[in-house]
Amino acid sequence: MLRLFFSPDFVIAILRATTPILFATLAAGVAAKAGICNMALEGIMLFSALFGVMFSHMTGSWLIALLLTCVCGGVIGLILAFFILNLKTDEILAAIAINLTATGGTVLLLLAFSGDRGSSTFSTVSAPAVGGVNVMTALALLMVAVMHLFLYKTPLGLQIRSVGENKNSAESVGIKSIRIQYIALILSGILCACGGYFLSGGYMNSFTKNMQSGRGFIALAASEMGANTPIGGFAVAMLFGIAQAVGNQLQLTSIPVELIQMIPYATTLIGLAVFSYIVRKRKEKLAKG
Amino acid sequence: MKKKVWALLLTAALTLAALTGCGGTSAPSDSGGGTSSDGTYKAALLIAGTLGDKSFWDSANEGLAALKAELGDAFDYKVEQMGGGAADQANYEPTILDYCDSGEYDLIITGSFTMVDALTSAVEQFPDQKFILFDEAYDFEANGNPDNLYNILFKQNEVSYLVGAEAALMSQTGAICFLGGMAGKVINDFLVGYIQGAKDANPDIKVAVSMVGNYEDSAKGKDLSLAMYNAGADCGFNVAGSAGMGLLEAAKETGKLAFGVDSDQASLLPDYAPYIPTSALKNVGNALYIALKQDIAGELAYGTQAYFGFSEGGVNLVKDAHYEEMVPEEIRTAVDDLEAKISAGEIEVYSSSTMSTEEIETLKASVALQ
């Protein structure tokens, strides 16, 4: 049984399962730092998974497809920002609207594009893998460092964090909070689009309907548990990736499948419990002064 | 003013979103006039999805089209595409009740488990209306034994038995695998048939079994399949809806084999065809064709369940040029022999409907990899 878990295949499986969640976790993090809960990750991911295969089929290049998908992800982030910031829509309702649109809209777009219903059957070009590790995985790991530096070492990063901490005091020192939140949501859309792109262009090599399957929501939880920091989010996303990969390997054993399928959810529950305990302790400490 | 325009646009966008998944509920393909009293037998097919799935619903539609081609004016039918999304399901019951209310149809046909609740209330409210439900078991006893419903079920375990035998015969490593959606009745029926067929073909066969937990997470399906192929399996069978695409991709990536399901996946997915020897099909159209002919003759046994297997033409394996190219002749002959034996009743295939959970677990354990 142990040899199931000590093979290069297993490590690659962990990285593969972590990558889309990690991108979405970073996306959730940057939005949360600007004071917005981006629940639309699920829908942005799904749209991006579809756009990825469509663009790579049209252009024949995975890189151009990735860039175009990122542009689309950014545009969806922009639309979300417009609803929330200009039209004052409730951020949760706007996100639900985007998620619902994605569920039906992707099936409709795919049908219009290729006549396929639910699953793409045309040829695509996926992001290449080096030594079994996809370049998108490497990009995701790189983005952890980039986002950390961006949020904590650049003026714009500081502005995003200050808007998230307290919008009014940020504005009192001349920061245009709406502009900053726009930037954060567009960035969030772009990061999430990378995760969606990887789902259909590296993880899988085709699009199937609703293939994001809750990864956007898992990422939201992961980011929250990681205190919305890139490094904390990375650690939790990795934990989810490991839980997923361990569950997949355990199905090869005679352990009942119902128990195994609980693992990712049990991990979330235990993680959230530990997280809220730590937060409470910290608050108690602060209260005592 | 500006705000109002945006509110309108947003409403329009949301409405569009709600409608996109359902393929237009108001698009009947055929709506001939007349009622059941003018001598024309009229049937309505209510689809909890859309046509064009190249499988289940298309097959049902083709069965009715074949009957129409044969009987001409004496038979007419209408197809209602209700959409398969979560938002569409709220329309199922009103739609089926509308059809009952119109009184225009001699028979209302529908299928799949998503329709059961809507159908149950229609069957109860319109005792004079005749119904057919296919591919989901109807609980006659729990609903007061209605005598206006005919229930068509498919012996997926029989066709799955053949796939299992064929996979075991083609395997070089002595290990095969199975990717299911959720461990429900139909998936388990596939599973027990698959394992039995594999064991009959090779008593020492090992069968790795994984369940995705849903029918949509193709990426997880791929991870599970890669794990099974990496553990030594070299032939697989996917019965996991669109998540099953993961098994096909894993087979292509590792150069292993994968059997298709529900539609001829080798012809549907040319890129994957070299890894798909054949596919297991449910012949919905043929079953409906047979049932409707019986009903027109006044011989259909309403109030009962009927199982369509090989001998009834309800299930089959795709056997085309591609199949002959990929599968050696002696294996094809062996599979044909097994099919004949099942049809003749010489082999009784296990069924999840008559097995307890423990028996299924014991069967799985008897061929487990570890």
XYZ file of C-alpha atoms in Angstrom:
659
model
C 0.000 0.000 0.000
C 2.836 2.394 0.800
C 4.204 2.180 -2.693
C 0.997 3.858 -3.855
C 2.208 7.021 -2.136
C 5.939 6.965 -2.811
C 6.111 7.278 -6.546
C 6.875 10.211 -8.848
C 3.400 9.707 -10.343
C 1.867 10.518 -6.975
C 3.839 13.752 -6.559
C 2.852 14.806 -10.073
C -0.784 13.929 -9.270
C -0.662 16.227 -6.213
C 0.759 19.107 -8.250
C -1.808 18.535 -10.985
C -4.722 18.568 -8.546
C -3.320 21.625 -6.730
C -2.702 23.831 -9.786
C -6.257 24.933 -10.697
C -7.192 25.398 -7.028
C -4.002 27.400 -6.432
C -4.689 29.846 -9.279
C -8.237 30.350 -8.033
C -7.020 30.720 -4.441
C -4.655 33.514 -5.470
C -7.576 35.061 -7.381
C -9.785 34.910 -4.304
C -6.952 36.348 -2.208
C -6.313 39.481 -4.251
C -10.054 40.267 -4.399
C -10.434 39.687 -0.662
C -7.450 41.949 0.079
C -9.358 44.705 -1.747
C -12.419 43.989 0.384
C -14.483 41.986 -2.115
C -15.511 38.352 -1.843
C -15.188 37.031 -5.400
C -17.722 34.219 -5.478
C -17.732 34.247 -9.285
C -14.526 32.159 -9.435
C -16.559 29.094 -10.309
C -18.127 30.769 -13.341
C -14.924 32.486 -14.485
C -13.126 29.137 -14.320
C -15.792 27.424 -16.380
C -15.839 30.156 -19.022
C -12.034 30.088 -19.171
C -11.959 26.315 -19.571
C -14.195 26.694 -22.620
C -12.381 29.732 -24.049
C -9.077 27.879 -23.639
C -10.035 24.991 -25.951
C -11.775 27.324 -28.416
C -8.807 29.688 -28.715
C -6.242 26.905 -28.912
C -8.279 25.229 -31.644
C -8.491 28.501 -33.573
C -4.906 29.683 -33.127
C -3.070 26.362 -32.845
C -0.931 27.843 -30.069
C -1.343 27.136 -26.369
C 0.435 30.355 -25.395
C -1.750 32.650 -27.503
C -4.799 30.723 -26.258
C -3.667 31.261 -22.661
C -3.157 34.989 -23.209
C -6.539 35.419 -24.916
C -8.219 33.404 -22.142
C -6.596 35.671 -19.559
C -7.958 38.708 -21.413
C -11.448 37.173 -21.295
C -11.026 36.350 -17.598
C -10.008 39.959 -16.991
C -13.072 41.176 -18.867
C -15.375 39.014 -16.730
C -13.629 40.436 -13.654
C -14.273 43.903 -15.088
C -17.962 43.135 -15.646
C -18.254 41.842 -12.085
C -16.553 45.001 -10.804
C -18.898 47.173 -12.863
C -21.958 45.465 -11.359
C -20.635 45.649 -7.810
C -18.930 49.052 -7.808
C -20.936 51.158 -10.269
C -24.368 49.575 -10.154
C -24.060 48.728 -6.443
C -25.310 45.171 -6.998
C -24.853 42.844 -4.061
C -21.485 41.155 -4.679
C -22.859 37.688 -3.923
C -25.853 38.112 -6.266
C -23.685 39.433 -9.090
C -21.382 36.446 -8.666
C -24.282 33.985 -8.665
C -25.522 35.594 -11.892
C -22.115 35.042 -13.502
C -21.946 31.436 -12.267
C -25.415 30.629 -13.612
C -24.644 32.313 -16.915
C -21.493 30.206 -17.157
C -23.345 26.921 -16.569
C -25.784 27.421 -19.436
C -23.730 29.851 -21.498
C -20.730 27.554 -21.952
C -22.947 24.761 -23.275
C -24.635 27.215 -25.648
C -21.329 28.729 -26.838
C -19.820 25.291 -27.417
C -22.871 24.264 -29.410
C -22.657 27.415 -31.537
C -18.897 27.023 -31.972
C -18.620 23.372 -32.960
C -22.027 21.714 -32.704
C -20.803 19.675 -29.711
C -23.146 19.217 -26.779
C -21.503 19.195 -23.410
C -18.045 17.918 -24.413
C -15.634 19.337 -26.975
C -14.570 16.855 -29.654
C -12.309 19.095 -31.763
C -8.517 19.059 -31.569
C -6.755 21.402 -29.154
C -3.199 22.264 -28.190
C -2.532 21.947 -24.470
C 0.164 23.581 -22.379
C 3.245 21.340 -22.521
C 4.633 19.345 -19.624
C 8.325 19.097 -18.721
C 9.249 15.904 -16.908
C 5.584 15.253 -16.175
C 5.080 18.686 -14.594
C 2.940 21.035 -16.643
C 4.265 24.541 -17.318
C 0.995 25.883 -15.892
C 1.911 24.264 -12.567
C 5.247 26.048 -12.652
C 3.438 29.292 -13.515
C 1.068 28.796 -10.563
C 3.988 28.338 -8.160
C 5.696 31.383 -9.654
C 2.518 33.421 -9.245
C 2.558 32.723 -5.485
C 5.855 34.589 -5.232
C 4.779 37.272 -7.708
C 1.517 37.940 -5.873
C 3.321 38.034 -2.536
C 5.794 40.625 -3.820
C 3.003 42.538 -5.564
C 0.782 42.772 -2.490
C 3.482 43.467 0.083
C 6.312 45.229 -1.784
C 4.651 47.516 -4.331
C 2.741 50.793 -3.865
C -0.276 49.399 -5.727
C -0.259 46.331 -3.485
C -0.238 48.568 -0.439
C -3.151 50.565 -1.867
C -5.162 47.370 -2.476
C -4.583 46.231 1.093
C -5.449 49.595 2.574
C -8.702 49.803 0.590
C -9.592 46.336 1.868
C -8.715 47.229 5.456
C -10.668 50.469 5.538
C -12.101 52.094 2.461
C -12.817 55.445 4.101
C -9.405 55.994 5.587
C -7.801 54.933 2.293
C -9.882 57.540 0.491
C -8.999 60.153 3.105
C -5.369 59.930 1.983
C -6.305 60.337 -1.675
C -6.578 56.714 -2.842
C -9.354 56.226 -5.416
C -10.844 53.126 -3.848
C -13.135 52.219 -6.762
C -10.216 52.310 -9.179
C -8.180 50.074 -6.869
C -11.041 47.583 -6.491
C -11.488 47.494 -10.250
C -7.812 46.615 -10.634
C -8.051 43.913 -7.954
C -11.096 42.255 -9.544
C -9.554 42.336 -13.032
C -6.387 40.735 -11.621
C -8.575 38.209 -9.825
C -10.316 37.386 -13.117
C -6.996 36.926 -14.919
C -5.552 34.619 -12.246
C -8.729 32.562 -12.145
C -8.714 32.320 -15.940
C -5.277 30.665 -15.745
C -6.780 27.991 -13.490
C -9.740 27.473 -15.814
C -7.427 27.338 -18.819
C -5.329 24.622 -17.165
C -8.421 22.480 -16.458
C -9.105 21.951 -20.164
C -5.609 22.630 -21.516
C -3.183 20.498 -19.536
C -5.125 18.702 -16.809
C -7.645 17.494 -19.392
C -7.178 18.116 -23.104
C -10.816 18.830 -23.811
C -13.738 20.736 -22.342
C -16.602 18.967 -20.604
C -19.599 20.780 -19.145
C -19.299 21.949 -15.531
C -15.763 20.593 -15.409
C -14.728 23.105 -12.710
C -16.878 21.002 -10.320
C -16.684 23.175 -7.221
C -12.977 24.065 -7.462
C -13.843 27.780 -7.364
C -15.656 27.348 -4.071
C -12.883 25.176 -2.631
C -10.447 27.950 -3.588
C -12.589 30.529 -1.810
C -12.381 28.426 1.356
C -8.656 27.832 0.842
C -7.963 31.537 0.519
C -10.007 32.355 3.592
C -8.207 29.673 5.602
C -4.872 31.044 4.423
C -5.845 34.505 5.763
C -6.128 35.636 2.100
C -2.354 35.852 1.776
C -0.681 34.250 -1.262
C 1.609 32.085 0.856
C -1.097 31.020 3.308
C -3.429 30.295 0.406
C -0.704 28.273 -1.284
C -0.258 26.105 1.812
C -3.982 25.390 2.091
C -4.421 24.797 -1.670
C -1.564 22.312 -1.447
C -3.337 20.605 1.452
C -6.462 20.248 -0.709
C -4.369 18.945 -3.603
C -2.824 16.333 -1.332
C -6.231 15.348 0.096
C -7.578 14.922 -3.430
C -4.603 12.887 -4.662
C -4.547 10.687 -1.553
C -8.273 10.040 -2.030
C -7.703 9.057 -5.656
C -4.958 6.587 -4.722
C -6.982 5.164 -1.823
C -9.718 4.118 -4.238
C -7.266 1.451 -5.412
C -7.458 -0.108 -1.956
C -10.422 -1.896 -0.446
C -11.386 1.051 1.794
C -15.061 1.908 1.106
C -15.343 4.608 -1.527
C -17.892 6.598 0.490
C -15.295 7.122 3.228
C -12.625 8.128 0.740
C -14.837 10.654 -0.983
C -15.244 12.380 2.377
C -11.537 13.176 2.659
C -11.461 16.554 0.830
C -14.573 17.727 2.689
C -13.380 16.441 6.036
C -10.087 18.238 5.401
C -12.026 21.459 4.743
C -14.064 21.089 7.924
C -11.095 20.293 10.125
C -9.104 23.069 8.482
C -11.868 25.613 9.062
C -12.205 24.526 12.680
C -8.470 24.897 13.287
C -8.512 28.241 11.467
C -11.364 29.704 13.511
C -9.734 28.459 16.715
C -6.521 30.278 15.828
C -8.421 33.442 14.928
C -10.308 33.345 18.226
C -7.126 32.861 20.221
C -5.527 35.769 18.394
C -8.544 37.981 19.089
C -8.525 37.016 22.769
C -4.857 37.913 22.954
C -5.523 41.292 21.327
C -8.439 41.947 23.660
C -6.241 41.303 26.671
C -3.740 43.762 25.207
C -33.169 56.607 -16.036
C -29.728 55.225 -16.664
C -30.182 52.914 -13.729
C -33.456 51.603 -15.129
C -31.846 50.754 -18.440
C -29.145 48.812 -16.658
C -31.679 47.046 -14.478
C -33.539 46.026 -17.619
C -30.349 44.821 -19.293
C -29.391 42.826 -16.220
C -32.816 41.221 -16.064
C -32.569 40.360 -19.738
C -29.130 38.821 -19.213
C -30.346 36.720 -16.303
C -33.383 35.539 -18.222
C -31.092 34.583 -21.076
C -28.882 32.697 -18.639
C -31.841 30.784 -17.328
C -32.907 29.876 -20.840
C -29.556 29.008 -22.400
C -29.355 25.567 -20.877
C -32.727 24.337 -21.925
C -32.543 24.549 -25.696
C -35.936 26.197 -26.012
C -38.888 24.542 -24.407
C -41.182 25.948 -27.039
C -39.635 24.249 -30.043
C -41.676 21.198 -30.878
C -40.266 19.302 -33.834
C -43.559 18.068 -35.117
C -47.037 19.222 -34.274
C -49.587 17.628 -36.546
C -53.216 18.450 -35.863
C -55.957 16.033 -35.017
C -56.708 14.118 -31.889
C -56.550 10.528 -30.856
C -60.149 10.108 -31.929
C -59.431 10.490 -35.665
C -57.740 7.114 -35.954
C -54.147 8.349 -35.780
C -52.137 6.969 -32.897
C -50.334 9.906 -31.333
C -47.373 9.746 -28.989
C -45.460 12.482 -27.196
C -41.811 12.056 -26.268
C -40.780 14.327 -23.387
C -37.023 14.688 -23.260
C -35.337 15.677 -19.991
C -32.425 17.031 -22.012
C -31.955 17.986 -25.639
C -31.719 16.137 -28.917
C -28.241 15.895 -30.395
C -26.689 13.992 -27.506
C -25.703 11.312 -30.041
C -26.846 8.753 -27.511
C -29.823 8.232 -25.259
C -32.391 10.822 -26.442
C -31.396 10.706 -30.082
C -31.889 6.958 -29.970
C -35.399 7.371 -28.530
C -36.242 9.862 -31.260
C -34.914 7.531 -33.974
C -37.100 4.688 -32.698
C -40.212 6.849 -33.086
C -39.045 8.112 -36.484
C -38.618 4.521 -37.659
C -42.146 3.693 -36.553
C -43.499 6.786 -38.317
C -41.665 5.788 -41.521
C -43.242 2.356 -41.307
C -46.802 3.269 -40.344
C -47.167 6.606 -42.150
C -50.418 8.417 -41.374
C -51.529 5.887 -38.815
C -48.882 7.153 -36.395
C -47.780 10.590 -35.346
C -45.474 11.843 -32.643
C -44.223 15.007 -31.083
C -40.917 15.638 -29.335
C -40.628 18.140 -26.487
C -37.086 19.108 -25.501
C -37.201 20.303 -21.911
C -33.486 20.728 -21.264
C -31.329 18.880 -18.761
C -30.014 21.690 -16.550
C -30.833 22.126 -12.893
C -32.965 25.182 -13.722
C -34.969 23.215 -16.315
C -36.094 20.569 -13.864
C -38.729 22.862 -12.402
C -40.475 22.761 -15.797
C -40.767 18.994 -16.015
C -43.914 18.612 -13.977
C -45.910 21.511 -15.524
C -44.898 20.312 -18.993
C -45.974 16.733 -18.496
C -49.244 17.858 -16.866
C -49.917 20.164 -19.837
C -49.506 17.245 -22.185
C -51.861 15.107 -20.108
C -54.376 17.938 -19.906
C -54.463 18.408 -23.681
C -55.838 14.882 -24.048
C -54.362 14.745 -27.536
C -51.969 11.919 -27.001
C -52.585 8.206 -26.771
C -49.239 7.808 -25.083
C -46.729 9.989 -23.269
C -43.165 8.685 -23.240
C -40.363 9.867 -21.018
C -37.178 8.543 -19.499
C -34.341 8.818 -16.966
C -34.460 9.245 -13.190
C -34.850 13.030 -13.318
C -38.393 12.559 -14.675
C -39.685 10.193 -12.001
C -41.180 12.767 -9.615
C -42.987 14.679 -12.360
C -44.193 11.428 -13.901
C -45.461 10.062 -10.601
C -47.778 13.003 -10.082
C -48.998 12.861 -13.705
C -49.687 9.128 -13.483
C -51.737 9.707 -10.362
C -53.691 12.729 -11.620
C -54.513 11.293 -15.061
C -55.436 7.624 -14.587
C -56.807 7.441 -18.148
C -53.618 8.686 -19.777
C -51.079 6.010 -20.820
C -47.386 6.472 -20.053
C -44.055 4.806 -20.761
C -41.027 5.413 -18.548
C -37.676 4.088 -19.734
C -34.274 3.550 -18.114
C -35.345 4.094 -14.527
C -37.155 1.618 -12.316
C -40.620 2.829 -11.293
C -41.736 1.800 -7.843
C -45.176 0.415 -8.699
C -45.965 -0.805 -5.193
C -45.124 2.464 -3.446
C -47.382 4.355 -5.860
C -50.482 2.194 -5.614
C -49.795 -0.104 -8.579
C -50.929 2.243 -11.376
C -52.159 0.365 -14.453
C -51.523 3.189 -16.912
C -47.710 2.998 -16.917
C -45.341 0.668 -18.742
C -41.771 0.651 -17.449
C -38.890 -0.187 -19.818
C -35.563 -1.105 -18.232
C -32.330 -2.106 -19.904
C -30.110 -5.008 -18.994
C -26.943 -2.918 -18.930
C -25.373 -5.739 -16.922
C -25.557 -8.010 -19.997
C -23.713 -5.674 -22.333
C -21.328 -4.816 -19.503
C -20.619 -8.542 -19.069
C -19.427 -8.656 -22.681
C -17.243 -5.577 -22.197
C -15.705 -7.166 -19.076
C -15.004 -10.421 -20.904
C -13.535 -8.597 -23.864
C -11.367 -6.365 -21.648
C -10.065 -9.404 -19.753
C -9.278 -11.221 -23.003
C -7.471 -8.204 -24.460
C -5.519 -7.388 -21.295
C -1.808 -8.205 -21.411
C -1.218 -7.408 -17.742
C -4.089 -9.419 -16.261
C -5.585 -6.288 -14.719
C -8.445 -4.110 -15.983
C -10.280 -1.130 -14.548
C -13.698 0.504 -14.237
C -14.507 4.202 -13.805
C -18.020 4.820 -12.491
C -19.923 8.016 -11.734
C -21.673 7.324 -8.445
C -22.178 3.935 -6.861
C -25.924 3.865 -7.572
C -28.127 1.090 -8.900
C -27.435 1.517 -12.627
C -23.665 2.012 -12.225
C -23.478 -1.020 -9.913
C -25.437 -3.034 -12.478
C -22.755 -2.164 -15.028
C -20.071 -2.996 -12.467
C -21.252 -6.441 -11.391
C -21.781 -7.512 -15.005
C -18.328 -6.223 -15.911
C -16.599 -8.105 -13.097
C -18.512 -11.335 -13.798
C -17.668 -11.204 -17.510
C -14.015 -10.532 -16.757
C -13.816 -13.410 -14.244
C -15.515 -15.831 -16.620
C -13.010 -14.936 -19.343
C -9.989 -15.054 -17.027
C -10.450 -16.425 -13.476
C -7.254 -14.678 -12.301
C -8.250 -11.232 -13.556
C -7.837 -8.204 -11.288
C -10.340 -5.338 -11.563
C -9.567 -1.864 -10.182
C -12.729 0.145 -9.473
C -12.967 3.915 -8.928
C -15.970 6.199 -8.537
C -15.763 9.891 -9.453
C -18.563 10.878 -7.048
C -20.406 12.844 -9.756
C -20.876 12.744 -13.527
C -19.080 15.980 -14.405
C -15.598 16.213 -12.887
C -13.663 14.920 -15.899
C -10.328 16.091 -14.460
C -10.856 13.974 -11.349
C -11.961 11.115 -13.596
C -8.666 11.427 -15.424
C -6.642 11.409 -12.185
C -8.479 8.304 -10.954
C -7.967 6.597 -14.308
C -4.260 7.451 -14.451
C -3.884 5.979 -10.952
C -5.580 2.755 -12.096
C -3.590 2.499 -15.327
C -0.344 3.263 -13.479
C -1.195 0.502 -10.993
C -1.123 -2.027 -13.830
C -4.534 -2.031 -15.504
C -4.376 -1.844 -19.288
C -8.058 -1.929 -20.325
C -10.776 0.253 -18.821
C -14.503 0.916 -19.066
C -16.045 4.349 -18.428
C -19.586 4.672 -17.116
C -19.400 8.153 -15.637
C -21.207 10.550 -17.954
C -18.963 13.359 -19.123
C -16.492 12.600 -16.313
C -15.831 9.371 -18.247
C -13.976 11.501 -20.773
C -11.195 11.433 -18.163
C -10.740 7.680 -18.668
C -10.501 8.092 -22.443
C -7.867 10.815 -22.055
C -5.908 8.761 -19.536
C -5.972 5.779 -21.914
C -4.656 7.922 -24.754
C -1.926 9.421 -22.581
C -0.693 6.071 -21.283
C -1.295 4.153 -24.506
C -3.829 1.814 -22.866
C -7.330 0.808 -23.963
C -10.709 2.180 -22.895
C -14.217 0.994 -23.720
C -16.926 3.537 -24.494
C -20.496 3.735 -23.269
C -23.941 5.092 -24.247
C -22.841 6.255 -27.691
C -20.304 5.038 -30.257
C -17.443 6.986 -28.675
C -14.843 5.756 -31.164
C -16.663 7.356 -34.088
C -17.627 10.393 -32.017
C -14.056 11.102 -30.880
C -11.719 10.377 -33.800
C -8.639 11.513 -31.833
C -9.288 8.797 -29.258
C -10.539 6.080 -31.615
C -7.247 4.093 -31.658
C -7.711 3.502 -27.923
C -11.435 2.639 -27.964
C -12.081 -0.918 -29.232
C -15.869 -0.609 -28.989
C -18.706 0.944 -26.999
C -21.614 -0.488 -25.006
C -24.990 0.888 -26.125
C -28.503 0.983 -24.768
C -30.831 0.714 -27.704
C -33.602 2.969 -26.395
C -35.129 3.509 -29.834
C -35.503 -0.191 -30.533
C -37.172 -0.826 -27.189
C -39.658 2.007 -27.790
C -40.326 0.759 -31.317
C -41.196 -2.694 -29.993
C -43.322 -1.366 -27.125
C -45.299 1.029 -29.329
C -46.057 -1.647 -31.897
C -47.417 -3.786 -29.085
C -49.481 -0.886 -27.794
C -50.963 -0.107 -31.198
C -51.976 -3.753 -31.386
C -53.500 -3.353 -27.911
C -51.144 -5.872 -26.357
C -48.870 -3.741 -24.200
C -48.910 -4.949 -20.590
C -49.426 -1.714 -18.685
C -48.701 -1.827 -14.987
C -45.602 -3.963 -15.518
C -41.851 -3.648 -15.879
C -40.018 -5.083 -18.864
C -36.292 -5.702 -19.128
C -34.664 -5.321 -22.532
C -31.429 -7.268 -22.893
C -29.636 -8.912 -25.813
C -32.476 -11.223 -26.733
C -34.934 -8.301 -26.767
C -32.628 -6.035 -28.779
C -32.352 -3.548 -25.925
C -28.561 -3.430 -25.591
C -25.657 -4.087 -27.927
C -21.935 -3.655 -28.557
C -20.762 -1.577 -31.521
C -19.396 -4.057 -34.061
C -18.159 -2.104 -37.056
C -14.996 -2.078 -39.197
C -13.130 -0.201 -36.462
C -14.004 -2.951 -33.978
C -12.837 -5.670 -36.345
C -9.597 -3.793 -36.900
C -8.817 -3.375 -33.200
C -9.971 -6.684 -31.750
C -8.361 -9.985 -32.874
C -10.707 -12.455 -34.510
C -10.506 -15.151 -31.824
C -11.566 -12.655 -29.161
C -14.439 -11.428 -31.321
C -15.609 -15.008 -31.811
C -15.377 -15.694 -28.087
C -17.418 -12.551 -27.350
C -20.051 -13.500 -29.937
C -20.317 -16.931 -28.304
C -20.870 -15.339 -24.911
C -23.508 -13.023 -26.368
C -25.337 -16.012 -27.852
C -25.182 -17.794 -24.491
C -26.622 -14.778 -22.680
C -29.423 -14.464 -25.245
C -30.209 -18.143 -24.887
C -30.287 -17.824 -21.108
C -27.317 -20.183 -20.609
C -25.402 -17.501 -18.745
C -27.237 -15.632 -16.048
C -25.602 -12.245 -15.542
C -25.444 -10.786 -12.022
C -27.675 -7.801 -11.458
C -27.380 -5.107 -8.809
C -31.160 -5.157 -8.414
C -31.042 -8.653 -6.931
C -27.759 -8.314 -5.020
C -27.212 -6.886 -1.554
C -24.527 -4.295 -0.905
C -22.452 -6.953 0.878
C -22.629 -9.284 -2.117
C -21.454 -6.490 -4.408
C -18.592 -5.662 -2.022
C -17.590 -9.334 -1.841
C -17.571 -9.534 -5.626
C -15.399 -6.419 -5.829
C -13.037 -7.750 -3.165
C -12.644 -11.057 -5.036
C -10.905 -9.263 -7.887
C -9.269 -6.360 -5.992
C -5.798 -5.255 -7.045
C -4.309 -4.960 -3.555
